[in-house]
CSV table of C-alpha atoms in Angstrom, one decimal:
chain,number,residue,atom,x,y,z
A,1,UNK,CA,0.0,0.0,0.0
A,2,UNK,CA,1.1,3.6,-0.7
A,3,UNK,CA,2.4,6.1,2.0
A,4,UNK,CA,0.6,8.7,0.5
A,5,UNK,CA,-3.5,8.6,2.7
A,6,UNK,CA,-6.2,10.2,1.9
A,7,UNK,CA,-5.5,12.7,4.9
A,8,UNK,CA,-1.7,12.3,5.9
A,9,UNK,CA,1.3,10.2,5.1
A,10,UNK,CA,2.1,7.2,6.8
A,11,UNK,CA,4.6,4.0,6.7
A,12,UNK,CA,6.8,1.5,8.2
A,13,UNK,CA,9.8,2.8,9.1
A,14,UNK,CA,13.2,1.4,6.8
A,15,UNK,CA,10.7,-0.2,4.7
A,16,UNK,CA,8.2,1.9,3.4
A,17,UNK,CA,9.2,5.1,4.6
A,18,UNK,CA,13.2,6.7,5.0
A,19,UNK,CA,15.1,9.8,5.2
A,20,UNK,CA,15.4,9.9,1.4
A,21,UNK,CA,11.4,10.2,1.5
A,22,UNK,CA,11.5,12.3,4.0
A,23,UNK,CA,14.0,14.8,2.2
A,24,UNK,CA,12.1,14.4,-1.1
A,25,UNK,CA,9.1,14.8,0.6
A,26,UNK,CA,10.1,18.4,2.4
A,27,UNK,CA,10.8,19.5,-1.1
A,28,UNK,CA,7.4,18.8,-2.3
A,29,UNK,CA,5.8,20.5,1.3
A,30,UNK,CA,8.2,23.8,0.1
A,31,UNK,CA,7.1,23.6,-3.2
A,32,UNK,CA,4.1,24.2,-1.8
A,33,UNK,CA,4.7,26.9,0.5
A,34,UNK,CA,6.4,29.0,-2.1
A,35,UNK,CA,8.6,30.6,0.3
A,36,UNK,CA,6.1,31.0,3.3
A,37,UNK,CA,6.7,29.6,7.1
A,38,UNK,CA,6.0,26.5,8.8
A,39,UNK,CA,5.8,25.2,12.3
A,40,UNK,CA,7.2,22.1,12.8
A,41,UNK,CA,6.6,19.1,15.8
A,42,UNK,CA,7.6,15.8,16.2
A,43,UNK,CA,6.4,13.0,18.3
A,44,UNK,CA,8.6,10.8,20.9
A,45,UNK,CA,8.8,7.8,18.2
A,46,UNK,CA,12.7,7.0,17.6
A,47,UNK,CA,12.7,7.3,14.1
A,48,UNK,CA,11.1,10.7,14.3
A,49,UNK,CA,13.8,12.6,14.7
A,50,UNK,CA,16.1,11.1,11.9
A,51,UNK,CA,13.1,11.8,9.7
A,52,UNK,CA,12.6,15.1,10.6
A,53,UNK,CA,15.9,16.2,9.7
A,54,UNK,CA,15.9,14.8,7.1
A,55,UNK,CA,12.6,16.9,6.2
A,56,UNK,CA,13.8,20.0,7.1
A,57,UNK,CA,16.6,19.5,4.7
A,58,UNK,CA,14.5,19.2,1.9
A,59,UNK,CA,12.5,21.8,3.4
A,60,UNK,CA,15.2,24.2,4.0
A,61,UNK,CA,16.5,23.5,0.7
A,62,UNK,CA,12.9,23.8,-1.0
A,63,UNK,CA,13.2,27.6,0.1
A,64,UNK,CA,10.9,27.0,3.1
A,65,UNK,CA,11.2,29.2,6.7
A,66,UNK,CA,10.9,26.3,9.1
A,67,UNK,CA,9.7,27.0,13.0
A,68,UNK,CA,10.9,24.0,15.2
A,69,UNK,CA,9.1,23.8,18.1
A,70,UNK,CA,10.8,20.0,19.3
A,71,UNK,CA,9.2,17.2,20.6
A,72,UNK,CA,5.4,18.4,21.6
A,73,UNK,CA,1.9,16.6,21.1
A,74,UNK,CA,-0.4,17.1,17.7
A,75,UNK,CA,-2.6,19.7,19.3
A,76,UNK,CA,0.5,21.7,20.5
A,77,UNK,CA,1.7,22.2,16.9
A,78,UNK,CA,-1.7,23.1,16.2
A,79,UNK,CA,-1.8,25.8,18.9
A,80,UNK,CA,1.8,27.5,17.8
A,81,UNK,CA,0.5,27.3,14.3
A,82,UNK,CA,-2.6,29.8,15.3
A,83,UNK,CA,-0.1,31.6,17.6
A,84,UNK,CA,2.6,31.9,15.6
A,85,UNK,CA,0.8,33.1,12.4
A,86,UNK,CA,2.6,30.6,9.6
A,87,UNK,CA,1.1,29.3,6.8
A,88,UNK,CA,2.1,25.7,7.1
A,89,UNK,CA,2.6,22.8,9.6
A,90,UNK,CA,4.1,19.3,9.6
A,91,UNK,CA,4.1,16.7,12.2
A,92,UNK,CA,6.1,13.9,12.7
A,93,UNK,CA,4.2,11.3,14.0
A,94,UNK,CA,2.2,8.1,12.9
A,95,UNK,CA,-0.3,8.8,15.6
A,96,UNK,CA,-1.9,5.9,17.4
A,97,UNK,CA,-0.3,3.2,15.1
A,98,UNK,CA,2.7,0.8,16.7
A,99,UNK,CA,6.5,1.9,16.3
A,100,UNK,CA,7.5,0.7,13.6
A,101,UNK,CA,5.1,3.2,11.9
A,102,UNK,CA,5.8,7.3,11.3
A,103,UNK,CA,4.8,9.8,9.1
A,104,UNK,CA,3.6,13.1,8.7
A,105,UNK,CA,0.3,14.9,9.7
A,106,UNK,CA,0.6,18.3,7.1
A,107,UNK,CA,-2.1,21.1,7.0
A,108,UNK,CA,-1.5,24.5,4.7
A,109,UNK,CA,-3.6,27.7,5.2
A,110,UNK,CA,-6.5,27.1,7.8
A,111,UNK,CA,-8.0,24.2,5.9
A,112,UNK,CA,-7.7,20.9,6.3
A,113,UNK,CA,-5.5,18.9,3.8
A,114,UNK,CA,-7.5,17.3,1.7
A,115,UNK,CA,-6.4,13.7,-0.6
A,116,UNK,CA,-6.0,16.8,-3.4
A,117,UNK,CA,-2.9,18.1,-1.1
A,118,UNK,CA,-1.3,14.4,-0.3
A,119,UNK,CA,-1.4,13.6,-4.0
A,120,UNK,CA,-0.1,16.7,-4.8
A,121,UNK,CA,2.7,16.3,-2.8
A,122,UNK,CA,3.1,13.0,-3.8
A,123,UNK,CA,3.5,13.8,-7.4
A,124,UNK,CA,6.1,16.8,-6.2
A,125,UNK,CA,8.2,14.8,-3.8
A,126,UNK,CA,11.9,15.8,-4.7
A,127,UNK,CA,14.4,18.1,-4.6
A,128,UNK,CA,13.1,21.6,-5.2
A,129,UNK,CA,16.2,24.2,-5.0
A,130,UNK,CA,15.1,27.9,-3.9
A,131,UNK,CA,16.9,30.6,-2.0
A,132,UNK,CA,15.6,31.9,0.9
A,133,UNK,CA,15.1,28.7,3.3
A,134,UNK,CA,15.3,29.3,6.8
A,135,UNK,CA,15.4,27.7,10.6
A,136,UNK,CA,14.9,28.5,14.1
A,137,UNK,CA,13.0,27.4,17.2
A,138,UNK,CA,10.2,28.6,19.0
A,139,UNK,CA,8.6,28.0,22.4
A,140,UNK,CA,5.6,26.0,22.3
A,141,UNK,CA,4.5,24.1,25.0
A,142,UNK,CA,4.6,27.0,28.2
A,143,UNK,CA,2.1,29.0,25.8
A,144,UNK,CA,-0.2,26.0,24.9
A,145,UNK,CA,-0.4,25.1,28.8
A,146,UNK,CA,-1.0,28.8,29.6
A,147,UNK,CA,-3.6,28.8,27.4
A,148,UNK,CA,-5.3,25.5,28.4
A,149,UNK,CA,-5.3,26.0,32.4
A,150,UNK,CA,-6.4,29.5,31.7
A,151,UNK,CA,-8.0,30.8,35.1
A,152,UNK,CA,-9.7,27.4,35.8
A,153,UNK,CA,-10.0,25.8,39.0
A,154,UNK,CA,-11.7,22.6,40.1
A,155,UNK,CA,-11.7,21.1,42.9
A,156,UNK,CA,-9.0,18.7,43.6
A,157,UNK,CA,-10.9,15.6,42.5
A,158,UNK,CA,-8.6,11.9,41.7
A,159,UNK,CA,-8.0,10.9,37.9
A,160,UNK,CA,-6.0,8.6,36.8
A,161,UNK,CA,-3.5,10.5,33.6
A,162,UNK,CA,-2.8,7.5,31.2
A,163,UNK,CA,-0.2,9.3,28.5
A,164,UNK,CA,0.6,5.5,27.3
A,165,UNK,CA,4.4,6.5,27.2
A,166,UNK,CA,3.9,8.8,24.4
A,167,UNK,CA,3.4,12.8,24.0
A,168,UNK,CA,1.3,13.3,26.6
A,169,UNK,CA,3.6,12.2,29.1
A,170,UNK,CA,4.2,15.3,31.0
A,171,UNK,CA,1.8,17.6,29.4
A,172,UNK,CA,-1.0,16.4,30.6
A,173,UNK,CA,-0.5,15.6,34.0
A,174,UNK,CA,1.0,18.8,34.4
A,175,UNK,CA,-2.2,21.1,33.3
A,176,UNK,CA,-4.4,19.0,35.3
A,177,UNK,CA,-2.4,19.4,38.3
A,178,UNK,CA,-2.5,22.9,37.4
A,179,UNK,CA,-6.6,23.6,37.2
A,180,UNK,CA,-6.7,21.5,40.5
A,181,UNK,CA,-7.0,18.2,40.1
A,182,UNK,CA,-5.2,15.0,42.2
A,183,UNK,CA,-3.7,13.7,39.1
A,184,UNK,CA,-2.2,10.0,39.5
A,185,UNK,CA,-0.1,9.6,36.6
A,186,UNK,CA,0.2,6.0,34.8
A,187,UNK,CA,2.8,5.3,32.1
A,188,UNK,CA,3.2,8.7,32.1
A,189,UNK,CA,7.5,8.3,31.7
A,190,UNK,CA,8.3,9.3,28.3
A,191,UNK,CA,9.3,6.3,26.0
A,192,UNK,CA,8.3,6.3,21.8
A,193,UNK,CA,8.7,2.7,21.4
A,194,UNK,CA,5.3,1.9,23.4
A,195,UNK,CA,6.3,-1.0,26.0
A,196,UNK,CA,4.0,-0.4,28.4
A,197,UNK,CA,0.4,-0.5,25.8
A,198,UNK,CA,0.0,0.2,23.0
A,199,UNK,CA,-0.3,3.9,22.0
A,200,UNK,CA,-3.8,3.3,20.3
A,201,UNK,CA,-6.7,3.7,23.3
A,202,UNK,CA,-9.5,3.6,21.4
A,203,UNK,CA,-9.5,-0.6,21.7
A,204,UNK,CA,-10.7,-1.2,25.1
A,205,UNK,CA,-7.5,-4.4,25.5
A,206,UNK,CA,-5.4,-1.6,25.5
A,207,UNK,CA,-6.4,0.1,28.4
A,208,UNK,CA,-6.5,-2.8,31.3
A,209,UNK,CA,-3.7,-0.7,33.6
A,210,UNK,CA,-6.3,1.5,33.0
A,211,UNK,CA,-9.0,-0.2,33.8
A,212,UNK,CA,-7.6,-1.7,37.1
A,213,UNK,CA,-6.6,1.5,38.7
A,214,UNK,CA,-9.4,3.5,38.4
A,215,UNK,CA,-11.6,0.5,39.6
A,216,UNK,CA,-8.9,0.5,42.5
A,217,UNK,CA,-8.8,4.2,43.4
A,218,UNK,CA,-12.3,5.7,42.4
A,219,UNK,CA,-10.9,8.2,40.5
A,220,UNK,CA,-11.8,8.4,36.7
A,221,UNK,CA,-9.1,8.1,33.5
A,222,UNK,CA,-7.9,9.6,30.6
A,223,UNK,CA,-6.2,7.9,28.1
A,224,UNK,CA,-3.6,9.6,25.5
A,225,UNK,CA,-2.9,7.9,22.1
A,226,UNK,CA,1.1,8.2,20.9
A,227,UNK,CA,0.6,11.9,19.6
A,228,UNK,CA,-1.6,13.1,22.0
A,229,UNK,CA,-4.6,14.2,19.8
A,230,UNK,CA,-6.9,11.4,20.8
A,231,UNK,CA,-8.4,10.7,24.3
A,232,UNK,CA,-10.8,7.8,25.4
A,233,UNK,CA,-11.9,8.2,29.1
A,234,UNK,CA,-12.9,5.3,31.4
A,235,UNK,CA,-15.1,6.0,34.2
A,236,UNK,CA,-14.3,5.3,38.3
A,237,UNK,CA,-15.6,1.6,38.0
A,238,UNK,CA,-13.3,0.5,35.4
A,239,UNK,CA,-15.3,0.7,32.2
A,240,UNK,CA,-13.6,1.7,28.9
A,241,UNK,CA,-16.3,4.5,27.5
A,242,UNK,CA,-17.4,4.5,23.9
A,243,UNK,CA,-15.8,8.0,22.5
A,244,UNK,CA,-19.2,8.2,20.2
A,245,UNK,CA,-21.2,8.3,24.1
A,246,UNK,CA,-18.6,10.3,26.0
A,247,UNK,CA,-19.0,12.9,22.9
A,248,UNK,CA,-22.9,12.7,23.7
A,249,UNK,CA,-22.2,13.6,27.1
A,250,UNK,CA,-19.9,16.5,26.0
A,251,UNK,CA,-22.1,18.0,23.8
A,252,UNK,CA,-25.5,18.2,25.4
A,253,UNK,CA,-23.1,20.0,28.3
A,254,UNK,CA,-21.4,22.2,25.3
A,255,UNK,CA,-24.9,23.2,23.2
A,256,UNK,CA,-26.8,24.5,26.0
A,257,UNK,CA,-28.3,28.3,25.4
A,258,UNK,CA,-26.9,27.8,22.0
A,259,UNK,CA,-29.5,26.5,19.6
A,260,UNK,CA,-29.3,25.6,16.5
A,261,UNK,CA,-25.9,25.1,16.5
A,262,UNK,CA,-24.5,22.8,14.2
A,263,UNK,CA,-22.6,19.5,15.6
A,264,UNK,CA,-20.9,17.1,12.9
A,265,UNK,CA,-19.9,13.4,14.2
A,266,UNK,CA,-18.1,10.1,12.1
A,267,UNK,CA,-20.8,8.3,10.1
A,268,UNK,CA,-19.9,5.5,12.2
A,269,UNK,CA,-20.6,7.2,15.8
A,270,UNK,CA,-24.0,5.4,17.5
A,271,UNK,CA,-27.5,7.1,17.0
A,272,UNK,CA,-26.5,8.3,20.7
A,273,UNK,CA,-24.5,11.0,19.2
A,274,UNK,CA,-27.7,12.6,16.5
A,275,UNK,CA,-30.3,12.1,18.7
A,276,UNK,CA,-28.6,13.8,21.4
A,277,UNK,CA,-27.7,16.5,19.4
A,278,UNK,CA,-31.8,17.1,18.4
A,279,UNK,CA,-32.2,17.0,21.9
A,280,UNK,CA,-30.0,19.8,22.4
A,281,UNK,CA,-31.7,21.4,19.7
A,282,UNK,CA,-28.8,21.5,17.5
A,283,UNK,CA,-28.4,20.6,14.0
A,284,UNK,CA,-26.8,16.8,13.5
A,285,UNK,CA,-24.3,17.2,11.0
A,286,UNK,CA,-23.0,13.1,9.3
A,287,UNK,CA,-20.2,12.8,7.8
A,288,UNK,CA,-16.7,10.9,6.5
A,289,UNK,CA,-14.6,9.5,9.4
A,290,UNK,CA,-11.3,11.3,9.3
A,291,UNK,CA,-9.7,14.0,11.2
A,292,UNK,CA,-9.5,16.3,8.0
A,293,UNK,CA,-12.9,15.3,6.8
A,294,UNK,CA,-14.5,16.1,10.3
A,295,UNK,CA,-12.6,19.6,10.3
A,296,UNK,CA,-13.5,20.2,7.1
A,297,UNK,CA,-17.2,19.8,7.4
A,298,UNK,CA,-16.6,21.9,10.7
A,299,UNK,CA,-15.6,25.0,9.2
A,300,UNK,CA,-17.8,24.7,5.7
A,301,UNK,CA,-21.1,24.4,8.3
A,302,UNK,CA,-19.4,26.7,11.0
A,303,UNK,CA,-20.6,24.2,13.4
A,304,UNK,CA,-19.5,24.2,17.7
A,305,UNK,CA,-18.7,20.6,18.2
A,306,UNK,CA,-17.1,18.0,16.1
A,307,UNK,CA,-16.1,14.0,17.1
A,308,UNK,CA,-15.1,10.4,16.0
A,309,UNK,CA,-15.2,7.5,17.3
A,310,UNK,CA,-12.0,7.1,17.6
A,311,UNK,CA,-11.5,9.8,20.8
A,312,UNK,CA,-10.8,12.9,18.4
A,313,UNK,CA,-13.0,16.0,19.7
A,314,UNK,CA,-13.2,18.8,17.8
A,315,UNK,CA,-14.0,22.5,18.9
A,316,UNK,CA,-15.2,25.6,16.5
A,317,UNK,CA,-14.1,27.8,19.4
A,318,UNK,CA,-10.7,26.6,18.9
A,319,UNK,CA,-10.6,25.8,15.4
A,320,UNK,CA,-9.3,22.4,15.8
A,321,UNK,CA,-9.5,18.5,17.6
A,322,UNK,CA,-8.0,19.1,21.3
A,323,UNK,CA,-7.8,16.3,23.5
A,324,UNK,CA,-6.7,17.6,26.7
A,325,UNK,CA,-9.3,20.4,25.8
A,326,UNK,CA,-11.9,17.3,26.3
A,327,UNK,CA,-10.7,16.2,29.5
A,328,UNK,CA,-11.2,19.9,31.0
A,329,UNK,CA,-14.5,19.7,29.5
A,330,UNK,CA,-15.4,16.7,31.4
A,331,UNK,CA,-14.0,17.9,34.4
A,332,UNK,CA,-15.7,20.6,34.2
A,333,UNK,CA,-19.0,19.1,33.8
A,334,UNK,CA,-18.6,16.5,36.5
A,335,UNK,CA,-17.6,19.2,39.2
A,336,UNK,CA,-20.9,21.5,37.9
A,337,UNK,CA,-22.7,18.6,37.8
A,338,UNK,CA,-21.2,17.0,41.1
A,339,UNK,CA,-21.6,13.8,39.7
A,340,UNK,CA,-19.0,11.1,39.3
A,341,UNK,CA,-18.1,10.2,35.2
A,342,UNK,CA,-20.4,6.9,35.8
A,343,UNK,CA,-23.2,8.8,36.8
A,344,UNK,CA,-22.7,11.0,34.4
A,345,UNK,CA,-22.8,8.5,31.4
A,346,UNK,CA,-26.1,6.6,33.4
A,347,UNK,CA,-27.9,9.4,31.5
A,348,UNK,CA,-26.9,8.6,28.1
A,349,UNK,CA,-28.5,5.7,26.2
A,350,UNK,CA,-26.6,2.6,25.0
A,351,UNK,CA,-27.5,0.8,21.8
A,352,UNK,CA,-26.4,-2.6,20.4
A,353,UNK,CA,-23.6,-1.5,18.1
A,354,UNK,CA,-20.8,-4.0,16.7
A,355,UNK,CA,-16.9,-2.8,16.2
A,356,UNK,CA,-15.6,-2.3,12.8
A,357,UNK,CA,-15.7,-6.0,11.3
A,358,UNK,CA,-13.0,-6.4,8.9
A,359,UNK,CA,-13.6,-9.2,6.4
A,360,UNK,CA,-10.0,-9.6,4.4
A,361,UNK,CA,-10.3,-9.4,0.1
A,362,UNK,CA,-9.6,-7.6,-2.9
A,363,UNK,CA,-9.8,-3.9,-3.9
A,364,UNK,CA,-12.5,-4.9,-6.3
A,365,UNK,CA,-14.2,-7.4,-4.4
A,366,UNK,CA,-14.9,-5.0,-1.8
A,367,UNK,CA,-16.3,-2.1,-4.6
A,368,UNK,CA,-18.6,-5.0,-5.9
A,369,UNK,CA,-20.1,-6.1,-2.3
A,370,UNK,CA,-20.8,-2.5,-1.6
A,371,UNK,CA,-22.2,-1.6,-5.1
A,372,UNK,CA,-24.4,-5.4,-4.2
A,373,UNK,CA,-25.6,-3.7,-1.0
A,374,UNK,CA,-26.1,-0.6,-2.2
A,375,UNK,CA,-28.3,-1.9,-5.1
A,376,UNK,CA,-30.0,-4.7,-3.3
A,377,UNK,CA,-31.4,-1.7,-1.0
A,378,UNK,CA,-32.3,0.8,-3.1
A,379,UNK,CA,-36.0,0.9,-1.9
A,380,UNK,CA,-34.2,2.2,1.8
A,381,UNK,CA,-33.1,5.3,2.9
A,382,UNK,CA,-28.5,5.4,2.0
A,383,UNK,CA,-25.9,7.8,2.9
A,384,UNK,CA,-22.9,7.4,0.6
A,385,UNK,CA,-20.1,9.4,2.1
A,386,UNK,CA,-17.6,6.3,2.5
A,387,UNK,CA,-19.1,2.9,0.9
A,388,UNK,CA,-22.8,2.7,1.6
A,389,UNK,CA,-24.9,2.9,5.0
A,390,UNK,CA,-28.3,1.6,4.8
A,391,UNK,CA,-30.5,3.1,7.6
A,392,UNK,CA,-33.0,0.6,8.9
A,393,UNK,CA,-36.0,1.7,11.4
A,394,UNK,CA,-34.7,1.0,14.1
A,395,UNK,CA,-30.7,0.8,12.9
A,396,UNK,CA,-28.1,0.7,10.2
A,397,UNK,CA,-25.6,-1.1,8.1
A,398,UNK,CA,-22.5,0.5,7.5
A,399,UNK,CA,-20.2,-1.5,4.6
A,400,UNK,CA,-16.8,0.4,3.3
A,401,UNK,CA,-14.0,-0.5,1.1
A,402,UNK,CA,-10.3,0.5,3.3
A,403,UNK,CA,-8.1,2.7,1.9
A,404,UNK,CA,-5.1,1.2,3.9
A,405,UNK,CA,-5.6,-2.5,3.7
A,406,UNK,CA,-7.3,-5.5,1.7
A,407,UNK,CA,-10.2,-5.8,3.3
A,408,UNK,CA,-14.6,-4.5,3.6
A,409,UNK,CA,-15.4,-3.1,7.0
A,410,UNK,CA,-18.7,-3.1,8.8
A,411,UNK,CA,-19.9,-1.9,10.8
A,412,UNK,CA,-23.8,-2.5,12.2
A,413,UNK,CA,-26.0,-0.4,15.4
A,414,UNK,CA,-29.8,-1.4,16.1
A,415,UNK,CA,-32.2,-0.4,19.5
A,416,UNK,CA,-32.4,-3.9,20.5
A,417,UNK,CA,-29.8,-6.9,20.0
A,418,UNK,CA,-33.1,-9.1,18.3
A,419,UNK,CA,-33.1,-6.3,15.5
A,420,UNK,CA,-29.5,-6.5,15.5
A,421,UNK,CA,-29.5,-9.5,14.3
A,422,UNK,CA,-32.3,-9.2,11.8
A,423,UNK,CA,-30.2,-6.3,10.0
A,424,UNK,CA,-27.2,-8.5,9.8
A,425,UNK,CA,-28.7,-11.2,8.3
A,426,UNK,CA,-30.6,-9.3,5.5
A,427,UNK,CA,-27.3,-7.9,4.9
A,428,UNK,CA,-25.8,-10.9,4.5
A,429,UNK,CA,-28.7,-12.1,2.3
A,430,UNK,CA,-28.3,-9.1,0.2
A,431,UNK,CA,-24.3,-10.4,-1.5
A,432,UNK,CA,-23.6,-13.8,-1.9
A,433,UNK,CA,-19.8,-12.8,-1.9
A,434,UNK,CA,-20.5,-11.3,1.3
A,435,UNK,CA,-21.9,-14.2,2.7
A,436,UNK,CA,-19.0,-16.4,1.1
A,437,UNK,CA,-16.4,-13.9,3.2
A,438,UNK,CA,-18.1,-14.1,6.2
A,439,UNK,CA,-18.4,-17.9,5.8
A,440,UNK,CA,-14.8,-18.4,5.8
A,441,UNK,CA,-14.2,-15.7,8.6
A,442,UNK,CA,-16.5,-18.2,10.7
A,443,UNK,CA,-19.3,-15.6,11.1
């Protein structure tokens, strides 16, 4: 598979991705910027600092005015971007996949990049020789914390700071300290090869040191993925917490007195998420999963709130996806509230609602199941943003071809676990070669 995704770039490390990239790939970002600045982070993986140097040669080369800002989480770079006034950013991270992964999270101007940009870049990757390049540093971090501790102050209530080892490590525990809260840090010691978990949190077998001390200590958890941009709470019992419900919570807490404001979520968040949002009397906003997707949609509707499943939460008063942002939220709501995070999430419904089920096969394969599905229920109400999603009465059938790997992903939500079933097997009935897939998976 290609480095080049739809929203960022992304590889195995000495396989798929080296400094050669890297430098060729710098030249293409400069190309780009014509000239102009960009902030630059990287995260604590130990092949992101090879590969950023060897980006900011090409960059430097490329004629670009780079702004290094060191080894700082996603929504830090994000932060000094706005603060700093350039036009470009790059991080160096691969996010919540394993070690032997990096890559680079770009953005130019205030939008988004789009799978236009990547390919762009893609075609351009080289060396591009202009005068002009420059480099220094900037502070990043003391401004970013500033900003998020603000003049907040809770009271000094136990949670349990789960960084996972990666860019988060001190961050985080340090601001929550700050607003007031007994923070009790777990793998919170820096280290960018993961031992401890695994920096993805948004599978619940990830979080069991988790898990285990807040059921231990009463306090609730946050949980960091390797760049810090993603955060999946788990409440003072123990329980990992859906992001799609935590999100729900959020945002019936964030849209009160503001009707009518407009809240986009992943098409493959639970009907929690819309049906809270009517309830708020806001407007429920579908679309693409996908950080750039989500932002996009964000700024097009000029909507408050954004969120995926996978722990990103997205704020139109900040202009961007903020984790530790999140977890002040919640604290914030829990102290107003003076209610623990369980109680809290009592109050928001749960629905029967499967995880992504990945059936392995071809490119094509997977175009013709979903163009079988999409056919076979043409007398029902479809959304078509990524594959095809069926919507049922009472649920829906989500089926999508990846863009990273060989396989179909579905994805299927219903009120009850009896019409759960019923919506799987008539969409099983509906593609023979889905049935045939799912035969040999041992569905």
């Amino acid at each position: 598979m290609t480095i080049y995704k739809a929203c960022d770039i992304r590889g195995v490390y000495g396989e798929e991705l080296d400094e050669p990239t890297a430098e060729a790939i710098g030249g293409a970002i400069a190309a780009r910027l014509a000239g102009r600045d960009l902030v630059l982070g990287a995260d604590l993986r130990p092949s992101s600092s090879p590969l950023k140097w060897a980006l900011v040669r090409g960059l430097i080369a490329g004629g670009a005015g780079v702004v290094d800002i060191g080894v700082v989480p996603t929504p830090v770079l994000y932060d000094a971007k706005d603060r700093l006034a350039t036009y470009g950013a790059v991080m160096v991270t691969a996010s919540h996949n394993p070690p032997r992964y990096n890559g680079f999270k770009v953005m130019f101007g205030d939008r988004p990049v789009t799978p236009d940009d990547i390919s762009w870049i893609a075609e351009h990757a080289g060396p591009h020789r202009r005068q002009g390049g420059t480099y220094r540093t900037a502070e990043a971090l003391a401004p970013y914390a500033d900003a998020m501790a603000g003049d907040l102050a809770l009271e000094r209530r136990p949670v349990v700071v789960d960084a996972g080892t990666g860019a988060m490590w001190w961050l985080a525990p340090m601001v929550l300290r700050r607003v007031g809260l007994d923070v009790q840090p777990l793998h919170c010691l820096p280290d960018g090869t993961f031992r401890a978990r695994h920096p993805n949190p948004a599978v619940a077998q990830h979080l069991g040191d988790l898990s285990a001390a807040c059921a231990q200590t009463g306090a609730w958890g946050a949980a960091y993925d390797g760049d810090g941009d993603r955060v999946i709470f788990v409440d003072e019992l123990g329980r990992v917490l859906p992001a799609d419900r935590v999100f729900a919570l959020l945002l019936a807490y964030a849209l009160a007195g503001r009707p009518g404001a407009g809240v986009v979520y992943d098409l493959k968040s639970s009907l929690v998420v819309p049906e809270a949002v009517e309830r708020a009397s806001g407007i429920p906003l579908e679309e693409r999963s996908g950080h750039a997707f989500i932002k996009a949609r964000m700024q097009d509707e000029g909507a408050v709130l954004g969120g995926e499943i996978s722990g990103h939460y997205f704020f139109g008063d900040l202009g961007r996806d903020d984790a530790l942002y999140a977890t002040l939220m919640l604290a914030q709501l829990l102290e107003e509230r003076c209610v623990t995070l369980a109680e809290a999430m009592a109050g928001v419904p749960s629905y029967p609602i499967t995880p992504d089920l990945r059936l392995p096969c071809g490119s094509e394969t997977a175009q013709e199941i979903v163009a079988d599905l999409d056919a076979a229920f043409a007398g029902r109400p479809r959304r078509h943003l990524d594959g095809v999603k069926v919507l049922f009465g009472e649920g829906w059938a989500l089926a999508r071809r990846s863009v990273t790997e060989p396989v179909i992903t579905l994805r299927f939500e219903a009120r009850t676990e009896a019409v759960l079933a019923e919506i799987k097997a008539e969409v099983l009935a509906a593609s023979s070669e889905l049935r045939r897939l799912a035969s040999e998976a041992g569905w």
